[in-house]
Coordinates of C-alpha atoms and ligand atoms in Angstrom, one line a residue:
M524 CA 19.7 25.1 11.0
S525 CA 20.6 22.3 13.3
K526 CA 18.7 19.1 12.8
K527 CA 16.7 17.2 15.5
G528 CA 18.6 14.0 15.3
R529 CA 19.5 11.0 13.1
V530 CA 16.9 9.0 11.2
F531 CA 17.5 5.5 9.8
S532 CA 15.3 3.6 7.4
G533 CA 15.9 0.7 5.1
A534 CA 14.0 -0.8 2.2
R535 CA 14.5 -3.9 0.2
P536 CA 15.7 -3.5 -3.4
T537 CA 12.4 -4.0 -5.2
G538 CA 13.3 -2.3 -8.4
R539 CA 11.2 0.4 -9.9
Q540 CA 9.0 1.9 -7.3
H541 CA 5.2 2.2 -7.4
L542 CA 2.6 4.5 -5.9
G543 CA 2.4 2.4 -2.8
N544 CA 6.1 2.8 -2.2
Y545 CA 5.9 6.5 -2.9
L546 CA 3.0 7.3 -0.6
G547 CA 4.1 4.7 2.1
A548 CA 7.8 5.5 2.3
I549 CA 9.6 7.7 -0.2
K550 CA 7.5 10.8 0.3
N551 CA 8.2 10.6 4.0
Y552 CA 11.9 10.0 3.4
V553 CA 12.1 13.2 1.4
A554 CA 10.2 15.2 4.0
L555 CA 12.3 14.0 6.9
Q556 CA 15.4 15.4 5.3
D557 CA 14.3 18.9 6.3
D558 CA 14.4 18.1 10.0
Y559 CA 16.8 15.2 10.4
D560 CA 20.1 13.8 9.3
C561 CA 18.9 10.9 7.3
I562 CA 20.4 7.5 6.5
Y563 CA 18.6 5.5 3.9
C564 CA 19.7 2.0 3.2
I565 CA 18.9 -0.5 0.5
V566 CA 18.8 -3.7 2.4
D567 CA 20.0 -6.3 -0.1
I568 CA 21.0 -8.8 2.6
H569 CA 17.5 -8.8 4.0
A570 CA 16.2 -9.5 0.6
L571 CA 18.3 -12.8 0.5
T572 CA 16.1 -14.2 3.3
T573 CA 13.2 -14.7 0.9
V574 CA 14.2 -14.1 -2.7
E575 CA 14.4 -17.1 -5.0
T576 CA 16.8 -15.6 -7.4
T577 CA 19.4 -12.9 -7.2
A578 CA 19.6 -12.3 -10.9
D579 CA 17.8 -9.0 -10.7
L580 CA 19.3 -7.8 -7.4
K581 CA 21.8 -5.4 -8.9
N582 CA 19.4 -3.9 -11.4
N583 CA 16.6 -3.7 -8.8
T584 CA 19.0 -1.8 -6.5
Y585 CA 19.9 0.6 -9.2
E586 CA 16.3 1.3 -10.2
M587 CA 15.2 1.8 -6.7
A588 CA 18.1 4.2 -6.0
L589 CA 17.3 6.1 -9.2
D590 CA 13.6 6.5 -8.1
W591 CA 14.7 7.7 -4.6
L592 CA 17.0 10.3 -6.1
A593 CA 14.4 11.4 -8.7
A594 CA 11.8 11.7 -5.9
G595 CA 14.0 14.2 -4.0
I596 CA 16.4 12.4 -1.7
R597 CA 19.4 14.6 -1.5
P598 CA 22.6 12.6 -1.4
E599 CA 24.7 15.6 -0.6
E600 CA 22.8 15.7 2.7
S601 CA 21.5 12.3 3.3
I602 CA 23.5 9.1 3.3
V603 CA 22.2 6.6 0.8
F604 CA 23.9 3.3 0.5
I605 CA 23.7 -0.5 0.1
Q606 CA 23.6 -2.7 3.2
S607 CA 26.1 -5.3 1.9
H608 CA 28.7 -2.6 1.4
I609 CA 29.0 -2.2 5.2
P610 CA 30.6 -5.4 6.6
Q611 CA 30.3 -4.0 10.1
V612 CA 26.6 -4.7 10.1
M613 CA 27.2 -8.4 9.8
E614 CA 29.6 -8.2 12.7
L615 CA 27.1 -6.3 14.9
H616 CA 24.4 -8.7 13.9
T617 CA 26.4 -11.6 15.2
L618 CA 27.2 -9.8 18.4
L619 CA 23.6 -8.8 19.0
S620 CA 22.4 -12.4 18.3
M621 CA 24.2 -13.5 21.5
V622 CA 21.9 -11.3 23.6
T623 CA 18.7 -12.4 21.8
P624 CA 16.6 -15.2 23.1
L625 CA 15.5 -17.4 20.2
G626 CA 11.9 -17.6 21.5
K627 CA 11.5 -13.9 21.2
L628 CA 12.3 -14.1 17.5
T629 CA 10.0 -17.0 16.7
E630 CA 7.1 -15.3 18.6
L631 CA 7.2 -12.2 16.4
P632 CA 4.0 -11.9 14.2
T633 CA 6.1 -11.0 11.2
F634 CA 8.1 -14.2 11.5
K635 CA 4.9 -16.3 11.7
E636 CA 3.6 -14.5 8.6
K637 CA 6.9 -15.1 6.7
I638 CA 6.8 -18.8 7.4
R639 CA 3.3 -18.9 6.2
Q640 CA 4.4 -17.2 3.0
N641 CA 7.6 -19.3 2.5
P642 CA 6.9 -22.6 4.2
N643 CA 9.7 -24.3 2.2
N644 CA 12.4 -21.8 3.0
V645 CA 12.5 -21.1 6.7
N646 CA 16.1 -20.4 6.9
Y647 CA 18.3 -19.2 9.8
G648 CA 18.6 -15.7 8.3
L649 CA 14.9 -15.4 8.2
V650 CA 14.6 -16.1 12.0
G651 CA 17.4 -13.6 12.7
Y652 CA 16.0 -11.0 10.4
P653 CA 14.9 -8.6 13.2
V654 CA 18.4 -8.9 14.8
L655 CA 20.0 -7.8 11.5
M656 CA 17.4 -5.0 11.3
T657 CA 18.4 -3.9 14.9
A658 CA 22.1 -3.9 13.8
D659 CA 21.2 -1.7 10.8
I660 CA 19.6 0.9 13.0
V661 CA 22.0 0.9 16.0
L662 CA 25.2 0.7 14.0
Y663 CA 24.6 4.4 13.1
K664 CA 23.3 5.4 16.5
A665 CA 20.0 6.4 14.9
D666 CA 17.7 8.3 17.3
V667 CA 14.6 7.9 15.2
V668 CA 13.1 5.3 12.9
P669 CA 9.9 6.1 10.9
V670 CA 7.5 3.2 11.4
G671 CA 4.1 2.3 10.3
V672 CA 1.8 0.2 12.5
D673 CA 2.9 -3.1 11.1
Q674 CA 6.6 -2.5 11.8
A675 CA 6.0 -1.3 15.4
P676 CA 6.8 -4.7 17.0
H677 CA 10.1 -4.8 15.1
L678 CA 11.2 -1.5 16.5
E679 CA 10.1 -2.5 20.0
F680 CA 12.3 -5.6 19.5
A681 CA 15.2 -3.4 18.5
R682 CA 14.8 -1.3 21.6
E683 CA 14.7 -4.4 23.9
T684 CA 17.8 -5.8 22.2
V685 CA 19.7 -2.5 22.8
R686 CA 18.6 -2.7 26.5
S687 CA 19.7 -6.3 26.8
F688 CA 23.1 -5.5 25.2
N689 CA 23.7 -2.5 27.3
Y690 CA 22.7 -4.3 30.5
R691 CA 24.7 -7.4 29.7
Y692 CA 27.9 -5.5 29.1
N693 CA 27.2 -2.7 31.5
T694 CA 27.5 0.0 28.9
D695 CA 25.4 2.7 27.2
V696 CA 27.2 2.4 23.9
L697 CA 24.1 1.5 21.9
V698 CA 21.3 4.0 21.5
E699 CA 17.7 3.0 21.9
P700 CA 15.9 4.2 18.8
Q701 CA 12.6 6.0 19.1
A702 CA 9.7 5.3 16.8
K703 CA 8.4 8.1 14.7
H704 CA 4.9 7.0 14.0
T705 CA 4.0 8.1 10.6
E706 CA 0.5 8.2 9.1
I707 CA 1.2 5.7 6.3
P708 CA -1.8 5.3 4.1
K709 CA -2.6 1.8 3.1
V710 CA -2.4 2.1 -0.7
I711 CA -4.7 -0.4 -2.4
G712 CA -3.8 -1.8 -5.8
I713 CA -5.7 -1.4 -9.0
D714 CA -7.5 -4.6 -8.2
G715 CA -9.3 -2.7 -5.4
K716 CA -8.7 -5.3 -2.7
D717 CA -5.0 -6.0 -1.9
K718 CA -2.2 -3.7 -0.8
M719 CA -0.4 -2.3 -3.9
S720 CA 2.5 -4.6 -4.7
K721 CA 4.6 -5.6 -7.6
S722 CA 4.2 -9.3 -6.9
L723 CA 0.5 -9.0 -7.2
D724 CA 0.8 -7.0 -10.4
N725 CA -1.7 -4.5 -9.1
H726 CA 0.7 -1.6 -9.0
I727 CA 1.2 1.7 -10.8
E728 CA 4.9 2.4 -11.5
L729 CA 6.1 5.9 -10.8
A730 CA 8.4 5.8 -13.8
A731 CA 5.7 4.5 -16.2
T732 CA 4.9 6.7 -19.2
P733 CA 1.7 8.8 -19.0
E734 CA 0.1 6.4 -21.5
E735 CA 1.0 3.3 -19.4
T736 CA -0.2 5.1 -16.3
Q737 CA -3.6 6.0 -17.9
K738 CA -4.0 2.4 -19.0
R739 CA -3.4 1.1 -15.5
V740 CA -5.8 3.7 -14.0
M741 CA -8.5 2.7 -16.5
Q742 CA -8.2 -0.9 -15.2
M743 CA -8.9 0.2 -11.6
V744 CA -11.7 -1.6 -9.9
T745 CA -14.4 0.8 -8.7
D746 CA -17.6 0.6 -6.7
P747 CA -18.9 -2.9 -7.9
A748 CA -22.5 -1.7 -7.5
R749 CA -22.0 0.7 -10.4
V750 CA -22.7 -1.6 -13.3
L751 CA -24.4 0.9 -15.6
R752 CA -23.4 4.4 -16.2
T753 CA -26.7 5.5 -14.8
D754 CA -26.2 3.6 -11.5
P755 CA -25.3 5.9 -8.7
G756 CA -22.1 5.0 -6.9
N757 CA -20.5 5.3 -3.5
P758 CA -17.2 7.0 -3.6
E759 CA -16.4 6.0 0.0
I760 CA -15.8 2.4 -1.1
C761 CA -14.0 3.3 -4.3
N762 CA -10.2 3.2 -4.6
V763 CA -10.3 5.8 -7.4
Y764 CA -11.9 8.3 -5.0
S765 CA -9.2 7.5 -2.4
M766 CA -6.6 8.4 -5.0
H767 CA -8.5 11.6 -6.0
K768 CA -8.3 12.6 -2.3
I769 CA -4.5 12.5 -2.6
F770 CA -3.8 13.8 -6.1
S771 CA -6.8 16.0 -7.1
S772 CA -7.8 19.5 -6.2
E773 CA -10.4 20.2 -3.4
E774 CA -12.9 21.3 -6.0
E775 CA -12.5 18.1 -8.1
I776 CA -12.7 15.9 -5.0
N777 CA -16.0 17.6 -4.0
M778 CA -17.3 17.3 -7.5
V779 CA -16.5 13.5 -7.7
N780 CA -18.0 13.0 -4.2
V781 CA -21.3 14.7 -5.3
E782 CA -21.6 13.6 -8.9
C783 CA -20.6 9.9 -8.3
R784 CA -23.5 9.6 -5.9
R785 CA -26.1 10.8 -8.4
A786 CA -24.5 9.2 -11.5
G787 CA -23.5 12.7 -12.8
I788 CA -20.1 11.4 -13.7
G789 CA -19.2 8.0 -15.1
C790 CA -16.3 5.9 -13.9
V791 CA -14.5 6.3 -17.2
D792 CA -14.4 10.1 -16.9
C793 CA -13.6 9.9 -13.2
K794 CA -10.6 7.7 -13.9
K795 CA -9.4 9.9 -16.8
L796 CA -9.5 12.9 -14.4
F797 CA -7.5 11.0 -11.8
A798 CA -5.0 9.8 -14.4
R799 CA -4.5 13.3 -15.7
N800 CA -3.8 14.6 -12.2
L801 CA -1.5 11.7 -11.3
N802 CA 0.5 12.2 -14.5
A803 CA 0.8 16.0 -13.8
H804 CA 2.0 15.2 -10.3
L805 CA 4.6 12.7 -11.5
E806 CA 5.8 14.8 -14.4
P807 CA 8.7 16.5 -12.5
F808 CA 9.7 13.2 -11.0
R809 CA 9.8 11.6 -14.5
E810 CA 11.8 14.4 -16.0
K811 CA 14.4 14.3 -13.2
R812 CA 14.5 10.5 -13.4
A813 CA 15.2 10.6 -17.2
E814 CA 18.0 13.2 -16.5
I815 CA 19.7 11.2 -13.8
A816 CA 19.4 8.0 -15.8
Q817 CA 21.6 9.4 -18.5
D818 CA 24.5 8.7 -16.3
P819 CA 24.1 5.5 -14.4
D820 CA 27.6 5.7 -13.0
A821 CA 26.6 8.8 -11.1
V822 CA 23.9 6.7 -9.3
W823 CA 26.4 4.1 -8.3
D824 CA 28.8 6.9 -7.2
V825 CA 26.1 8.2 -4.9
L826 CA 25.8 4.7 -3.4
Y827 CA 29.5 4.2 -3.1
D828 CA 30.0 7.6 -1.5
G829 CA 27.1 6.9 0.9
A830 CA 28.7 3.6 1.8
K831 CA 32.0 5.4 2.6
R832 CA 30.2 7.8 4.9
A833 CA 28.2 5.0 6.5
R834 CA 31.3 2.9 7.1
S835 CA 33.1 5.7 8.8
I836 CA 30.2 6.0 11.3
A837 CA 29.9 2.2 11.6
E838 CA 33.6 1.7 12.3
G839 CA 33.6 4.2 15.2
V840 CA 30.6 2.5 16.7
M841 CA 32.0 -1.0 16.3
K842 CA 35.2 0.1 18.0
E843 CA 33.1 1.2 21.0
V844 CA 31.0 -2.0 20.9
R845 CA 34.1 -4.3 20.8
E846 CA 35.6 -2.4 23.7
A847 CA 32.3 -2.6 25.7
I848 CA 32.2 -6.4 25.2
G849 CA 35.8 -6.8 26.1
L850 CA 37.0 -8.4 22.9
P851 CA 40.7 -8.3 22.6
E852 CA 42.0 -5.6 20.3
Ligands
LIG1372 S1 -17.4 7.7 -10.4 FE1 -15.3 7.7 -9.6 S2 -15.6 7.6 -7.4 FE2 -17.5 6.9 -8.3 S3 -17.4 4.7 -8.5 FE3 -16.7 5.6 -10.4 S4 -14.5 5.7 -10.3 FE4 -15.3 5.5 -8.2

């Protein structure tokens, strides 16, 4: 069956992935493979704009790749690679920076957010981050980029940069990527208030053991009004219920919805039920992960092979780009 086009997406090497990463990105990455040629990149250079130490970079890259593969990314079809293995992306980044007005970068809401988070490290790379992101996408002539609402301005920026480049050099060599808006659920952490993230330590790791998973689930914050077992609750404001809606059966969801409101089920039992369903859902993933992890070299080989395939596309595009600009051969 012929595919609908080429998808590109990148993610920072954050090590072992958690439920938020799974529901927000990985699940979608896996599904997109059925309809598109997919290129998935571990963007280690992007990580350098904010990380304080690179000590874990290599291991985080490996762990993330392992999770992707265990979750169902198929390297024989999709290209999976590490950003820094493709020097052409740095070259394209520099060339695109020449058609990028500085004010446009500093006006992006994500840049403002980043300087708020890292006021002591507003580096040149951080400002140019969206230009590098544009280079990541257009270097492979990706037609489609899956985006959630918060990344929409970045994709729009990439599209404008492509138009500026093509206009400036009177060419059509670069392809304007289209956004594929995806319903990305905002996965709340076990603290019940912030988005699930490793740095806030409110996450549930996909590769955790069933016991560790149950322990994390039992720590989940529920409806604060349910102080006593006999207090009726409101599942609509409870994160455990949101998770049931994803991982439990229709029958169980309905049961929790009814019984929580009349204190027919306690939070402890409700969480145990969710933990059981989550563990059952993750079991095939964990088995596959353990199997792949027996041969770490095979994971690196996937990444090296992906880089080889990515470089071959990238070099062809860069040749066209250099010609379009008029750089001497
Ligand atoms: S019974 Fe379940 S849905 Fe209701 S508040 Fe407790 S954990 Fe949340």
